[in-house]
XYZ file of C-alpha atoms in Angstrom:
776
model
C -26.892 -2.380 32.463
C -29.026 -5.387 33.490
C -29.083 -8.874 31.849
C -32.142 -11.004 32.261
C -32.129 -14.711 31.306
C -34.884 -16.165 29.180
C -35.934 -19.364 27.393
C -33.567 -22.146 26.354
C -34.070 -24.002 23.047
C -32.256 -26.533 20.910
C -30.561 -25.420 17.663
C -32.576 -26.597 14.628
C -29.676 -28.194 12.701
C -26.534 -28.316 15.012
C -25.822 -29.979 18.244
C -26.178 -26.763 20.234
C -28.418 -24.970 22.738
C -29.737 -21.438 22.146
C -30.061 -19.230 25.241
C -32.380 -16.246 24.824
C -31.730 -13.218 27.117
C -32.670 -9.617 27.410
C -30.220 -6.727 27.904
C -31.630 -3.531 29.504
C -29.383 -0.444 29.403
C -30.096 2.761 31.394
C -28.459 6.186 31.381
C -28.834 7.757 34.844
C -28.949 11.458 35.613
C -26.795 13.356 38.162
C -29.134 12.346 40.994
C -29.236 8.722 39.881
C -32.618 8.958 38.147
C -33.123 7.021 34.887
C -32.890 9.480 31.955
C -32.827 7.188 28.879
C -33.387 3.429 28.605
C -33.130 0.795 25.888
C -33.982 -2.938 25.823
C -32.583 -5.466 23.442
C -33.368 -9.204 22.952
C -30.187 -11.320 22.323
C -29.259 -14.984 22.075
C -26.234 -17.059 22.799
C -25.402 -20.332 21.082
C -23.722 -22.998 23.189
C -22.189 -25.594 20.792
C -21.791 -29.108 22.213
C -19.233 -30.728 19.962
C -18.482 -33.537 22.430
C -22.199 -34.705 22.639
C -22.641 -38.199 21.367
C -24.496 -41.413 22.111
C -22.142 -42.253 25.077
C -22.123 -38.810 26.730
C -23.253 -38.566 30.412
C -26.089 -36.052 29.908
C -26.441 -35.143 33.639
C -22.777 -34.285 34.022
C -22.783 -32.242 30.795
C -25.940 -30.305 31.885
C -24.327 -29.376 35.230
C -21.194 -28.157 33.368
C -23.279 -26.014 30.919
C -25.163 -24.367 33.810
C -22.008 -23.729 35.723
C -20.133 -22.109 32.851
C -22.988 -20.061 31.313
C -24.040 -17.233 33.667
C -27.102 -16.578 31.580
C -28.723 -19.844 32.716
C -30.147 -19.883 36.225
C -29.266 -23.023 38.310
C -33.014 -23.651 38.713
C -33.166 -24.571 35.022
C -30.773 -27.544 35.359
C -33.588 -30.125 34.697
C -34.691 -28.260 31.550
C -31.165 -28.222 30.209
C -30.764 -31.891 30.950
C -34.023 -32.677 29.108
C -32.893 -30.645 26.041
C -29.503 -32.350 26.014
C -31.247 -35.755 26.108
C -33.347 -34.724 23.129
C -30.247 -33.567 21.165
C -28.463 -36.826 21.971
C -31.317 -38.895 20.529
C -32.242 -36.569 17.615
C -31.555 -38.092 14.199
C -28.749 -36.409 12.365
C -30.379 -35.102 9.154
C -27.076 -34.929 7.405
C -26.391 -38.639 8.148
C -29.790 -39.613 6.733
C -29.347 -37.833 3.429
C -25.993 -36.287 2.602
C -26.523 -33.328 0.340
C -23.466 -31.830 -1.153
C -23.092 -28.287 0.182
C -23.658 -25.612 -2.431
C -21.158 -23.391 -0.759
C -17.944 -24.117 1.141
C -17.976 -23.885 4.974
C -17.366 -20.595 6.630
C -13.722 -20.118 7.752
C -13.136 -21.490 11.291
C -11.837 -19.568 14.302
C -8.132 -18.922 14.238
C -5.393 -17.252 16.301
C -6.205 -13.560 16.666
C -9.925 -14.274 16.677
C -9.956 -16.271 19.875
C -10.282 -13.716 22.611
C -11.398 -14.146 26.217
C -13.685 -11.061 26.191
C -17.331 -11.312 25.088
C -18.025 -8.439 22.611
C -20.929 -6.163 23.281
C -22.546 -4.033 20.546
C -22.895 -1.182 23.089
C -19.088 -0.979 23.461
C -18.389 -0.315 19.735
C -16.828 3.080 20.470
C -14.202 1.419 22.644
C -13.380 -1.097 19.946
C -13.049 1.638 17.328
C -10.647 3.477 19.688
C -8.371 0.365 19.730
C -8.041 0.644 15.988
C -6.098 3.830 16.401
C -3.550 2.191 18.820
C -0.595 -0.117 18.223
C -0.804 -3.351 16.203
C -1.678 -5.659 19.298
C -4.601 -3.283 20.199
C -5.688 -3.166 16.587
C -5.744 -6.977 16.481
C -7.826 -7.080 19.732
C -10.223 -4.327 18.545
C -10.744 -6.035 15.203
C -11.240 -9.446 16.933
C -14.018 -7.993 19.130
C -15.792 -6.314 16.195
C -15.461 -9.597 14.296
C -17.164 -11.427 17.159
C -20.141 -9.065 16.700
C -20.099 -9.311 12.921
C -20.319 -13.088 13.018
C -23.816 -12.739 14.369
C -26.034 -11.732 11.396
C -28.424 -9.878 13.794
C -25.630 -7.269 14.379
C -24.779 -6.565 10.775
C -27.450 -3.856 10.135
C -26.318 -2.019 13.282
C -22.671 -2.281 12.237
C -23.559 -1.084 8.731
C -24.903 2.258 9.949
C -21.716 2.814 11.949
C -19.729 4.474 9.232
C -16.930 5.455 11.622
C -16.266 1.813 12.458
C -16.328 0.654 8.772
C -14.170 3.572 7.606
C -11.664 2.891 10.341
C -11.541 -0.792 9.501
C -11.020 -0.093 5.809
C -8.268 2.395 6.534
C -6.389 0.076 8.932
C -6.567 -2.797 6.428
C -5.249 -0.636 3.635
C -2.370 0.836 5.703
C -1.376 -2.099 8.054
C -2.184 -5.361 6.330
C 1.517 -6.144 5.831
C 2.265 -5.510 9.528
C 0.121 -8.395 10.901
C -1.513 -11.403 9.224
C -3.977 -11.737 12.170
C -5.046 -8.108 11.734
C -5.563 -8.414 7.979
C -7.500 -11.742 8.418
C -9.771 -10.260 11.171
C -10.703 -7.188 9.143
C -11.263 -9.132 5.838
C -13.385 -11.591 7.861
C -15.528 -8.736 9.126
C -16.216 -7.641 5.531
C -16.711 -11.326 4.548
C -19.581 -11.458 7.039
C -21.191 -8.600 5.140
C -20.416 -10.251 1.773
C -22.597 -13.256 2.690
C -25.681 -11.055 2.036
C -26.145 -9.496 -1.436
C -27.728 -6.332 -0.018
C -24.444 -5.475 1.715
C -22.181 -5.824 -1.319
C -22.515 -2.094 -2.050
C -20.667 -1.163 1.120
C -17.740 -3.503 0.325
C -17.493 -2.025 -3.134
C -17.610 1.532 -1.577
C -14.537 0.834 0.534
C -12.782 -0.978 -2.432
C -12.178 -4.084 -0.242
C -12.356 -6.432 -3.283
C -9.441 -4.787 -5.083
C -7.465 -4.684 -1.838
C -8.069 -8.403 -1.234
C -6.702 -9.214 -4.691
C -3.553 -7.256 -3.995
C -3.139 -9.095 -0.652
C -3.667 -12.546 -2.317
C -1.140 -11.727 -5.039
C 1.410 -10.583 -2.510
C 0.908 -13.670 -0.196
C 1.290 -16.052 -3.115
C 4.630 -14.395 -4.163
C 5.742 -14.560 -0.489
C 4.931 -18.286 -0.420
C 7.124 -18.830 -3.505
C 9.980 -17.032 -1.811
C 9.564 -19.171 1.381
C 9.689 -22.331 -0.690
C 12.806 -21.153 -2.517
C 14.498 -20.429 0.805
C 13.435 -23.792 2.227
C 14.676 -25.644 -0.918
C 18.106 -23.981 -0.558
C 18.432 -24.980 3.066
C 17.319 -28.563 2.267
C 19.952 -28.744 -0.469
C 22.587 -27.651 2.057
C 21.315 -30.247 4.545
C 22.406 -33.053 2.164
C 25.697 -33.448 4.077
C 24.819 -35.546 7.106
C 28.010 -34.656 9.078
C 26.962 -31.026 9.372
C 24.540 -30.942 12.317
C 24.312 -27.145 12.350
C 22.834 -27.034 8.855
C 20.419 -29.849 9.704
C 19.110 -27.997 12.768
C 18.881 -24.783 10.778
C 16.733 -26.497 8.152
C 14.462 -28.108 10.744
C 14.021 -24.746 12.458
C 13.183 -23.027 9.141
C 10.794 -25.800 8.190
C 8.808 -25.483 11.455
C 8.725 -21.680 10.995
C 7.523 -22.174 7.341
C 4.759 -24.533 8.509
C 3.493 -21.976 11.075
C 3.568 -19.161 8.502
C 1.726 -21.299 5.955
C -1.096 -22.047 8.427
C -1.641 -18.301 9.084
C -1.310 -17.402 5.443
C -3.856 -20.023 4.328
C -6.372 -18.651 6.867
C -5.926 -15.224 5.350
C -6.200 -16.564 1.772
C -9.299 -18.523 2.556
C -11.167 -15.555 4.075
C -10.050 -13.251 1.249
C -10.943 -15.690 -1.528
C -14.323 -16.469 0.022
C -15.095 -12.726 0.166
C -14.213 -12.403 -3.543
C -16.304 -15.514 -4.384
C -19.353 -13.878 -2.733
C -18.698 -10.617 -4.585
C -18.384 -12.496 -7.878
C -22.152 -13.153 -7.739
C -22.310 -10.022 -9.976
C -20.657 -10.902 -13.369
C -19.478 -7.311 -13.799
C -17.472 -7.601 -10.575
C -16.319 -10.997 -11.716
C -15.015 -9.484 -14.958
C -13.015 -6.938 -12.991
C -11.392 -9.817 -11.007
C -10.658 -11.614 -14.229
C -8.890 -8.539 -15.531
C -6.769 -8.492 -12.379
C -5.699 -12.129 -13.113
C -7.798 -14.017 -10.519
C -7.599 -17.232 -12.593
C -3.835 -17.380 -12.376
C -3.921 -16.695 -8.665
C -6.451 -19.487 -8.051
C -4.605 -22.086 -10.207
C -1.401 -21.283 -8.315
C -3.223 -21.928 -4.987
C -4.067 -25.454 -6.185
C -0.599 -26.555 -5.072
C -1.669 -26.232 -1.391
C -2.562 -29.153 0.863
C -5.238 -27.487 2.946
C -8.528 -29.217 2.041
C -10.782 -26.372 3.076
C -8.757 -23.824 1.087
C -8.713 -26.179 -1.940
C -12.524 -26.618 -1.795
C -12.881 -22.865 -1.897
C -10.335 -22.465 -4.757
C -11.865 -25.189 -6.884
C -15.403 -23.896 -6.260
C -14.267 -20.425 -7.483
C -12.604 -21.954 -10.548
C -15.717 -23.965 -11.324
C -17.792 -20.730 -11.251
C -15.289 -18.988 -13.544
C -14.894 -21.916 -15.998
C -18.267 -21.364 -17.624
C -16.715 -18.384 -19.492
C -14.379 -19.215 -22.440
C -11.882 -16.556 -21.621
C -11.385 -17.892 -18.041
C -11.215 -21.392 -19.445
C -8.434 -20.320 -21.781
C -6.540 -18.802 -18.847
C -6.844 -22.166 -17.057
C -5.441 -23.984 -20.126
C -2.367 -21.652 -20.027
C -1.814 -22.672 -16.436
C -2.026 -26.486 -17.101
C -4.972 -26.754 -14.728
C -5.711 -30.399 -15.592
C -2.295 -31.570 -14.416
C -2.971 -29.934 -11.060
C -6.554 -31.302 -10.710
C -5.630 -34.865 -11.600
C -3.739 -35.126 -8.201
C -7.065 -34.684 -6.477
C -8.853 -37.521 -8.170
C -9.347 -39.501 -6.044
C -8.821 -37.861 -2.653
C -9.916 -38.591 0.937
C -12.035 -35.460 1.256
C -15.532 -36.119 -0.190
C -16.455 -32.446 -0.763
C -13.195 -31.689 -2.509
C -13.453 -34.688 -4.786
C -17.018 -33.763 -5.642
C -16.332 -30.162 -6.583
C -13.133 -31.183 -8.503
C -15.158 -33.619 -10.666
C -17.660 -30.818 -11.381
C -14.895 -28.490 -12.448
C -13.456 -31.263 -14.716
C -16.899 -31.727 -16.219
C -17.065 -28.026 -17.155
C -13.547 -28.239 -18.613
C -14.359 -31.452 -20.555
C -16.483 -29.514 -23.062
C -13.158 -28.346 -24.582
C -11.625 -30.852 -27.032
C -7.972 -29.938 -26.140
C -8.629 -30.328 -22.398
C -10.263 -33.708 -22.972
C -7.107 -34.748 -24.788
C -5.048 -33.519 -21.772
C -7.251 -35.486 -19.369
C -6.512 -38.688 -21.227
C -2.776 -37.863 -21.455
C -2.380 -37.350 -17.697
C -4.112 -40.707 -16.971
C -7.567 -39.579 -15.765
C -9.427 -42.240 -17.726
C -8.797 -45.252 -15.337
C -9.186 -42.951 -12.342
C -12.667 -41.850 -13.504
C -13.563 -45.389 -14.395
C -12.769 -46.527 -10.850
C -15.238 -43.883 -9.540
C -18.125 -45.477 -11.383
C -18.423 -48.046 -8.618
C -19.002 -45.263 -6.088
C -22.634 -44.209 -5.883
C -21.674 -40.672 -4.763
C -19.555 -39.870 -7.772
C -20.959 -42.297 -10.423
C -23.141 -39.769 -12.269
C -20.588 -36.980 -12.563
C -17.704 -39.347 -13.488
C -19.931 -40.877 -16.238
C -20.729 -37.446 -17.683
C -16.961 -36.670 -17.974
C -16.268 -40.146 -19.518
C -19.159 -39.575 -21.966
C -17.481 -36.346 -23.190
C -14.163 -38.210 -23.569
C -15.937 -40.958 -25.531
C -17.144 -38.457 -28.065
C -13.676 -38.401 -29.627
C -13.050 -41.374 -31.954
C -9.384 -41.610 -31.055
C -10.198 -42.239 -27.400
C -13.030 -44.812 -27.755
C -10.665 -47.713 -28.064
C -8.924 -46.804 -24.810
C -12.001 -47.804 -22.783
C -11.429 -51.434 -23.794
C -8.287 -51.407 -21.578
C -10.197 -50.398 -18.402
C -12.925 -52.231 -16.488
C -15.432 -49.579 -17.707
C -17.530 -51.749 -20.048
C -18.335 -54.581 -17.585
C -19.458 -51.907 -15.096
C -21.677 -50.139 -17.645
C -23.300 -53.474 -18.734
C -24.008 -54.280 -15.067
C -25.629 -50.869 -14.639
C -27.770 -51.356 -17.802
C -29.066 -54.753 -16.740
C -29.753 -53.586 -13.167
C -31.557 -50.435 -14.148
C -34.980 -50.634 -12.451
C -36.804 -48.202 -14.782
C -38.184 -48.918 -18.255
C -35.904 -46.350 -19.856
C -32.198 -46.362 -19.002
C -30.647 -43.185 -17.575
C -29.836 -40.749 -20.349
C -26.155 -40.309 -19.316
C -25.582 -44.090 -19.192
C -27.160 -45.000 -22.477
C -25.529 -42.008 -24.262
C -22.143 -43.219 -23.019
C -22.829 -46.836 -24.190
C -23.999 -45.601 -27.621
C -20.652 -43.822 -28.113
C -18.596 -46.848 -26.920
C -20.500 -49.176 -29.260
C -19.095 -47.266 -32.213
C -15.731 -49.038 -31.638
C -15.149 -52.642 -32.688
C -12.985 -53.706 -29.717
C -15.526 -52.343 -27.283
C -18.306 -54.176 -29.037
C -16.477 -57.493 -28.617
C -16.456 -56.806 -24.781
C -20.136 -55.747 -24.826
C -21.183 -58.956 -26.545
C -19.124 -61.291 -24.319
C -21.207 -64.006 -22.682
C -24.906 -63.196 -23.220
C -24.349 -59.401 -23.545
C -26.122 -58.989 -26.909
C -28.929 -61.360 -25.919
C -29.660 -59.396 -22.748
C -29.561 -56.071 -24.607
C -31.971 -57.316 -27.274
C -34.287 -58.757 -24.726
C -34.522 -55.497 -22.784
C -34.718 -53.264 -25.936
C -37.672 -55.374 -27.370
C -39.394 -55.615 -24.066
C -39.411 -51.827 -23.298
C -39.265 -50.624 -26.945
C -36.467 -48.317 -25.941
C -35.133 -46.407 -29.054
C -31.850 -45.368 -27.390
C -30.970 -48.881 -26.311
C -31.787 -50.024 -29.885
C -29.520 -47.246 -31.176
C -26.731 -48.812 -29.152
C -27.560 -52.260 -30.644
C -27.570 -50.642 -34.100
C -23.978 -49.368 -33.444
C -23.006 -52.887 -32.433
C -24.423 -54.276 -35.654
C -22.247 -52.097 -37.954
C -18.999 -53.931 -37.175
C -17.844 -56.782 -39.343
C -16.647 -59.955 -37.758
C -18.083 -62.493 -35.307
C -20.317 -59.915 -33.504
C -22.309 -59.297 -36.687
C -23.059 -62.976 -37.057
C -24.695 -63.002 -33.630
C -27.541 -60.952 -35.115
C -28.884 -63.798 -37.322
C -30.898 -65.057 -34.305
C -32.700 -61.668 -33.945
C -33.574 -60.880 -37.636
C -37.142 -62.090 -37.226
C -37.647 -60.126 -33.943
C -36.343 -56.957 -35.567
C -38.425 -57.404 -38.802
C -41.531 -57.936 -36.669
C -41.085 -54.550 -34.987
C -41.122 -52.830 -38.359
C -44.508 -54.129 -39.497
C -46.093 -53.920 -36.010
C -46.491 -50.117 -36.213
C -44.296 -49.368 -33.252
C -43.135 -45.821 -32.297
C -41.255 -44.283 -35.237
C -37.976 -43.657 -33.391
C -37.843 -47.281 -32.426
C -38.652 -48.497 -35.977
C -35.839 -46.293 -37.408
C -33.302 -48.035 -35.180
C -34.639 -51.539 -35.930
C -34.499 -50.741 -39.653
C -30.979 -49.369 -39.344
C -29.899 -52.485 -37.476
C -31.301 -54.844 -40.139
C -29.783 -52.681 -42.919
C -26.336 -53.215 -41.296
C -26.656 -57.017 -41.546
C -24.744 -57.675 -44.784
C -24.480 -61.366 -44.107
C -24.088 -63.916 -46.961
C -25.900 -66.670 -44.977
C -29.026 -64.486 -44.502
C -32.083 -65.409 -46.641
C -33.481 -61.960 -47.168
C -36.239 -63.147 -49.579
C -37.723 -65.279 -46.806
C -37.618 -62.364 -44.327
C -39.322 -59.971 -46.827
C -42.068 -62.405 -47.600
C -42.768 -63.703 -44.067
C -42.998 -60.252 -42.511
C -44.624 -58.630 -45.614
C -41.964 -56.000 -45.800
C -42.112 -55.146 -49.556
C -45.432 -53.252 -49.378
C -44.170 -51.424 -46.235
C -40.866 -50.415 -47.917
C -42.596 -49.288 -51.068
C -45.208 -47.313 -49.204
C -42.632 -45.389 -47.192
C -40.773 -44.360 -50.351
C -43.570 -41.991 -51.350
C -42.431 -38.389 -50.783
C -44.104 -37.021 -47.630
C -45.300 -40.416 -46.388
C -42.919 -40.371 -43.389
C -40.163 -38.367 -41.699
C -36.931 -38.117 -43.784
C -34.998 -40.173 -41.202
C -37.313 -43.085 -41.579
C -37.354 -42.843 -45.399
C -33.563 -42.809 -45.516
C -33.413 -45.971 -43.422
C -35.924 -47.647 -45.794
C -33.653 -46.756 -48.811
C -30.592 -48.124 -46.932
C -32.550 -51.321 -46.140
C -33.491 -51.707 -49.789
C -29.779 -51.353 -50.711
C -28.884 -54.145 -48.276
C -31.500 -56.645 -49.344
C -30.772 -55.896 -53.064
C -27.431 -57.680 -52.709
C -29.489 -60.839 -52.895
C -30.435 -61.836 -56.515
C -33.938 -63.058 -55.734
C -34.651 -60.085 -53.474
C -33.616 -57.630 -56.125
C -35.986 -59.273 -58.612
C -38.764 -59.247 -56.049
C -38.337 -55.529 -55.383
C -38.036 -54.701 -59.098
C -41.280 -56.473 -59.884
C -43.057 -54.599 -57.099
C -42.324 -51.273 -58.795
C -39.838 -49.934 -56.300
C -37.373 -48.527 -58.914
C -39.842 -45.834 -60.213
C -40.609 -44.975 -56.630
C -36.900 -44.556 -55.922
C -36.548 -42.271 -58.971
C -39.472 -40.152 -57.806
C -37.845 -39.926 -54.352
C -34.581 -38.959 -56.030
C -36.397 -36.102 -57.716
C -37.843 -34.974 -54.412
C -34.608 -35.224 -52.474
C -32.037 -34.141 -55.054
C -30.580 -31.571 -52.698
C -29.797 -34.036 -49.945
C -26.534 -35.772 -50.712
C -27.156 -38.691 -48.384
C -30.414 -39.591 -50.015
C -28.936 -39.284 -53.481
C -25.948 -41.404 -52.582
C -27.987 -44.258 -51.070
C -30.559 -44.315 -53.860
C -27.749 -44.582 -56.455
C -26.260 -47.369 -54.402
C -29.600 -49.260 -54.790
C -29.300 -48.806 -58.568
C -25.709 -50.146 -58.340
C -26.927 -53.281 -56.565
C -29.775 -53.728 -59.069
C -27.516 -53.602 -62.152
C -25.403 -56.344 -60.655
C -28.131 -58.905 -61.151
C -29.247 -60.144 -64.570
C -32.882 -60.235 -63.434
C -33.021 -56.553 -62.545
C -30.451 -55.110 -64.936
C -32.835 -54.984 -67.926
C -35.569 -53.295 -65.782
C -33.118 -50.574 -64.751
C -31.634 -50.030 -68.238
C -34.632 -50.372 -70.499
C -37.770 -49.556 -68.413
C -36.559 -46.619 -66.267
C -34.745 -43.334 -66.546
C -32.152 -44.335 -63.904
C -29.190 -44.304 -66.357
C -30.045 -40.740 -67.398
C -30.070 -39.619 -63.733
C -26.779 -41.381 -63.186
C -25.167 -39.508 -66.171
C -26.417 -36.197 -64.723
C -24.844 -37.039 -61.388
C -21.608 -38.405 -62.814
C -19.740 -35.151 -62.067
C -21.467 -34.238 -58.815
C -19.379 -32.269 -56.359
C -19.741 -35.051 -53.756
C -16.870 -37.617 -54.225
C -18.913 -40.534 -52.921
C -21.776 -39.881 -55.329
C -19.269 -39.682 -58.177
C -17.693 -42.915 -57.203
C -21.021 -44.877 -57.003
C -22.173 -43.306 -60.286
C -18.970 -44.261 -62.134
C -19.125 -47.858 -61.004
C -22.785 -48.184 -61.887
C -22.458 -46.578 -65.288
C -19.485 -48.781 -66.206
C -21.676 -51.919 -65.685
C -24.515 -50.326 -67.696
C -22.053 -49.443 -70.565
C -20.988 -53.060 -70.770
C -24.456 -54.397 -71.345
C -26.127 -51.696 -73.436
C -24.408 -50.243 -76.490
C -26.817 -47.278 -76.829
C -26.169 -46.155 -73.223
C -22.455 -46.972 -73.678
C -22.224 -44.371 -76.448
C -24.001 -41.717 -74.349
C -21.796 -42.472 -71.321
C -18.652 -42.347 -73.529
C -19.807 -39.102 -75.039
C -20.352 -37.570 -71.572
C -16.990 -38.780 -70.246
C -15.295 -37.499 -73.317
C -16.983 -34.076 -73.016
C -16.017 -33.891 -69.338
C -12.351 -34.800 -69.726
C -11.942 -32.556 -72.792
C -14.278 -29.773 -71.794
C -11.751 -26.950 -71.950
C -10.560 -28.055 -75.420
C -14.060 -28.441 -76.725
C -15.035 -25.052 -75.420
C -12.016 -23.540 -77.224
C -12.862 -25.362 -80.507
C -16.512 -24.462 -80.345
C -15.782 -20.809 -79.614
C -13.427 -20.624 -82.605
C -16.006 -22.358 -84.801
C -18.613 -19.759 -83.688
C -16.265 -16.963 -84.610
C -15.497 -18.671 -88.013
C -19.164 -19.435 -88.759
C -19.994 -15.699 -88.152
C -17.392 -14.807 -90.778
C -18.932 -17.425 -93.075
C -22.324 -15.833 -92.664
C -20.802 -12.540 -93.927
C -19.538 -14.230 -97.139
C -15.998 -15.507 -96.314
C -15.940 -18.713 -98.454
C -12.526 -19.854 -97.099
C -14.145 -20.941 -93.718
C -15.415 -24.445 -93.252
C -19.051 -24.731 -92.180
C -19.776 -25.163 -88.338
C -19.167 -28.730 -87.157
C -21.656 -30.203 -84.620
C -20.635 -32.093 -81.514
C -21.968 -35.309 -83.035
C -19.610 -34.937 -86.025
C -16.633 -34.480 -83.751
C -17.394 -37.750 -81.944
C -17.932 -39.594 -85.300
C -14.579 -38.356 -86.724
C -11.987 -38.914 -84.026
C -9.188 -38.833 -86.585
C -9.694 -35.080 -86.918
C -9.162 -34.179 -83.322
C -7.414 -36.777 -81.243
C -3.884 -35.959 -82.366
C -4.474 -32.296 -81.729
C -5.907 -32.835 -78.212
C -3.870 -31.258 -75.378
C -2.058 -33.324 -72.713
C -4.468 -35.244 -70.593
C -7.268 -35.380 -73.204
C -8.748 -38.843 -73.603
C -10.552 -40.268 -76.669
C -13.904 -42.045 -76.389
C -12.275 -45.263 -77.625
C -10.092 -45.304 -74.586
C -13.233 -46.050 -72.614
C -14.445 -48.731 -75.058
C -11.242 -50.837 -74.708
C -12.291 -52.230 -71.334
C -14.743 -55.101 -71.215
C -16.366 -55.550 -67.874
C -17.717 -58.888 -66.808
C -20.567 -59.360 -64.242
C -19.757 -56.024 -62.698
C -16.159 -56.943 -61.971
C -14.445 -53.554 -61.715
C -10.994 -54.553 -60.637
C -8.549 -52.790 -62.818
C -10.991 -52.897 -65.746
C -11.450 -49.216 -66.339
C -9.390 -46.111 -65.800
C -11.348 -45.047 -62.744
C -11.133 -48.249 -60.694
C -9.186 -48.075 -57.505
C -5.739 -49.485 -57.098
C -6.677 -51.343 -53.951
C -7.389 -54.735 -55.552
C -11.041 -54.145 -54.697
C -13.934 -52.152 -56.104
C -14.613 -48.481 -55.491
C -16.087 -49.180 -52.116
C -13.091 -50.833 -50.595
C -14.568 -54.336 -50.721
C -14.247 -57.417 -52.893
C -16.522 -57.310 -55.944
C -18.557 -60.261 -54.781
C -19.896 -58.350 -51.789
C -19.834 -54.631 -52.595
C -19.919 -52.356 -49.519
C -22.227 -49.531 -48.807
C -20.896 -46.048 -49.573
C -20.055 -43.517 -46.971
C -21.678 -40.232 -47.813
C -20.265 -36.714 -47.539
C -21.570 -36.548 -43.982
C -20.382 -39.948 -42.845
C -22.386 -39.751 -39.650
C -25.959 -38.633 -39.527
C -26.873 -38.337 -35.823
C -30.606 -38.048 -35.079
C -29.879 -35.889 -32.060
C -26.886 -33.729 -31.069
C -26.430 -35.753 -27.850
C -25.303 -38.994 -29.397
C -22.636 -40.139 -31.762
C -24.433 -42.077 -34.438
C -23.816 -45.190 -36.391
C -20.627 -44.715 -38.345
C -20.349 -44.742 -42.095
C -23.391 -46.020 -43.887
């Protein structure tokens, strides 16, 4: 066997030299003649961990040449030159730190470290060692592992069925005898598992199932060790007993040594399983063998490298609901919260990614808030490495209304505002603006957002870049009553100008929605409508099919807001907007939100003397209101009732129709019974029974209340009951049987400033990503 040295190169990514060499093996005959020969090109990697900017390159080069027999002394100058290059080469990882997609390979450990250099040609000897005692088996497996760690050798090892069969057998029979032996053999199969094409051989020898049994056993052993340690610690409480103290210290040192070895074994076994879980069918088998419970148990460890692996595995599993439910059972969030934050960057990064996967579950979001994750995540917003992922988790938490107010007690909002104003691009990052939109749905948060020049800066940026999502945030801000709403008076003109400028539709929708929220008594809406010529625009958009439904709905809501003003209501009525609304009502009668907001406009119109007559005498609005009086939607019924009560006060003819309809509704069962009897009786009359009275029409019943009121069942109400209440100027407080007992009108506000109704849907988000604007 001859070894011939070759070229020396630098490693492409590590601080290491690669020595190429050629091995020539000859089989000689009896007379010493060569019978059979084979040549193989090999390489050796010399890692230089100590090489840094202060290293003496000449001394290091001499040391490398002395210790590596494959490098001829004549190549000392070449080695020195290569080392000088490595010393000055820029570290790519320092320039741009990319988070590793996979955890690092397990390091060398006791049992692997062996003085011998393994040779692929000596495989038969190493296999023989696997049939000896445990120390020899450990040595044999360590030498085979040395070969397996070089990917170039894997194909040759793969065809050696004797070796693989022997390794699988020894692992199955002797893994409890030696942790080092079990770790070595599992590591050999782990080397195969790094390549998908070799997964078949691991499945063939059932190594995956064996690894799961080993992991389960080791975790149970660890629990027993901890119990034993806890007992000895309890006994050690008495300081006078030195023997017990020494016994505890000895046991603790032994425990620490055992844990180190055990964690090496667990890490190799779990990594092998993680590689095999590339196939979802294999992953399902692992799930059925309780892999999730094992992994969550392992989260109690302190070994960073093991934890990275465990959390990576859990992150992969968490995308399936069944696995996520298993994690819930094991209180995973309580275990993960201890790692946020932590010193180890990779562990923190992968933990946050797992938390993001879990945060799609409402119950787990609740748990995250309970265990105090909110301020911890908020603190990470200041760190560029974790900012994006922390923001995504916080966004999910902010989707729940009950948690929105909690952000006001952290320093989250000032940080977000700083990010918004410092954003270099025209459009703000989607994650950031989505988060801000959700937070702006809470009144306390809005007060913090508007502190200083907050609203001014937001408006300036939104109007400059015409950003619809930023305007959506502003719209959410505008919905809250109080001092923040008054701040918008300065921007009414700017917002109105956007509507008539023909801007992008999404942006116009948000501007309209913001204006529609400004129910301010000091605002001169008539001046705004005239100056920005909004009446023709509003009327034009009401035509069915003239624009997208979302825009048309905002137009209706806007009309409802400006109609609170007496002069505005008259201006709109004269322009012919009421017939246009009735036409739209016909077209959109299946959409509860459209129906509710159009009826609210009618409600505002009948409040004012100038428009009341137009509504009552010149349109069919009251007839539509009567039809909708008993709609299945509670909000629609409420608005209809209040509007019809005002109409009934001012028009006797409509009052009778309304009373008749209310009477019919409240006594419908009784009327049906009476009418059905009358039908039966009238049929008898047709056949000549002169004892039966003729059929009585509904109109006669209503004209002769004395005939029927006394006979009405419990709960029946006479029409006169409705006529006993005299409403004045739309004042509904306690004036009719259907007014609320809140001391306010049916919308929860004082009668002078009626509020807008919330529809059946409450929220109407334009897109699934964002929480929208609250109740209309």
